Amino acid sequence: MESQEVLNEELFQEAKAIFTNYMESNNLRKTPERFAILEEIYKRTDHFDAEVLFIHMKTQNYRVSRATVYNTLELLVACDLITKHQFGKNVTQYEKSYGYKQHDHLICVDCGKVLEFCDPRIQNIKNMMGEMLDFKITHHNLNLYGKCQGSCDKKKS
Amino acid sequence: MESQEVLNEELFQEAKAIFTNYMESNNLRKTPERFAILEEIYKRTDHFDAEVLFIHMKTQNYRVSRATVYNTLELLVACDLITKHQFGKNVTQYEKSYGYKQHDHLICVDCGKVLEFCDPRIQNIKNMMGEMLDFKITHHNLNLYGKCQGSCDKKKS
DNA sequence: TTGTGTGCAAAAGCTTTGCATGTTG
DNA sequence: CAACATGCAAAGCTTTTGCACACAA
């Protein structure tokens, strides 16, 4: 649960530019809270939920509320800077997505560990199914569930 | 939200046998509530959540509680008679799975409509990734999200 | 008869909403 | 200065838990 304070400054600046642009185009206010949340997210690695992010900001003495966290997460999803996931539990998890290539997830049902992988065949499936079923497909989630054979410390989360 | 009272009697009897066998092997009690819930599920088509199922049973004058519904759903997932889904909202959805071939879902982000499709390439991806990442993969979810082009009555659910 | 399963209601966990206040444009 | 965003707390929803009673084995 420790977040590693590794901020890729360059990536963050680009993300910030995208966010700024998004807010300007939509007549949204560029508040310090919104930028602070973006920055915290871009410091984090892996996956997080709204509560974890909120607590993390609180312990860093930011003055933010849950409402603002939820509100901002929604904006960031809307401009594709973060991605929303449901890994089988009723908690929405997020991960930053700008500058990272599209990938899918493999989740250990024992310890909750999440691995990532890419497979180009999914793109083919999306294209084919979109055409067959007359859908304009915008995104997808492929989650594989199983048990990791090696380093599984069971029932972690 | 109407459930269509079409009970495939044969399929239901087989499912019941599987459930009975599961309960016997695990020293669980074969209560009338558990069978009633299984029957209601096998009457339903499409996807449902715990609350919908609970309400539906209440209106049919069954005397069941939410606790029992949730408990039984868990058992049915454990013996593979139903499948659990998270289609992006924080509600767990289920569908009966015995007698139905494995399939994935295409969800309309406007109206909530869910279509099903099959693609054998997913099996290949599962096999390959399981091997590469040293996981014993038990199941998966592939959800494609998009907008249906034709008969979309927008914002239904 | 014994202990698991049940119903009911309260509690818990995540997310949304209402309202007064603060702050951006 | 006007509207939008924020903080806070309360409310909403889904799911889980505690407890006394019921009933399957």
PDB file of C-alpha atoms (C1' of nucleotides) in Angstrom, chain D residues 3-24:
ATOM      1  C1'  DA D   3     -21.139  31.206 -10.849  1.00  0.00           C
ATOM      2  C1'  DC D   4     -18.875  27.294 -10.017  1.00  0.00           C
ATOM      3  C1'  DA D   5     -15.996  24.348  -6.874  1.00  0.00           C
ATOM      4  C1'  DT D   6     -15.004  23.102  -2.324  1.00  0.00           C
ATOM      5  C1'  DG D   7     -15.364  21.077   2.470  1.00  0.00           C
ATOM      6  C1'  DC D   8     -18.062  18.883   5.537  1.00  0.00           C
ATOM      7  C1'  DA D   9     -21.477  15.938   6.982  1.00  0.00           C
ATOM      8  C1'  DA D  10     -25.486  13.596   6.053  1.00  0.00           C
ATOM      9  C1'  DA D  11     -27.821  10.510   3.111  1.00  0.00           C
ATOM     10  C1'  DG D  12     -27.986   6.622  -0.305  1.00  0.00           C
ATOM     11  C1'  DC D  13     -26.924   2.107  -1.956  1.00  0.00           C
ATOM     12  C1'  DT D  14     -25.136  -2.333  -1.939  1.00  0.00           C
ATOM     13  C1'  DT D  15     -23.377  -5.825   0.947  1.00  0.00           C
ATOM     14  C1'  DT D  16     -22.143  -7.874   5.477  1.00  0.00           C
ATOM     15  C1'  DT D  17     -22.832  -9.002  10.262  1.00  0.00           C
ATOM     16  C1'  DG D  18     -25.093 -10.145  14.853  1.00  0.00           C
ATOM     17  C1'  DC D  19     -28.517 -12.394  17.160  1.00  0.00           C
ATOM     18  C1'  DA D  20     -32.468 -15.136  18.390  1.00  0.00           C
ATOM     19  C1'  DC D  21     -35.269 -18.525  16.376  1.00  0.00           C
ATOM     20  C1'  DA D  22     -36.293 -22.361  13.099  1.00  0.00           C
ATOM     21  C1'  DC D  23     -35.557 -26.556  11.092  1.00  0.00           C
ATOM     22  C1'  DA D  24     -32.582 -30.114   8.391  1.00  0.00           C
TER      23       DA D  24
END
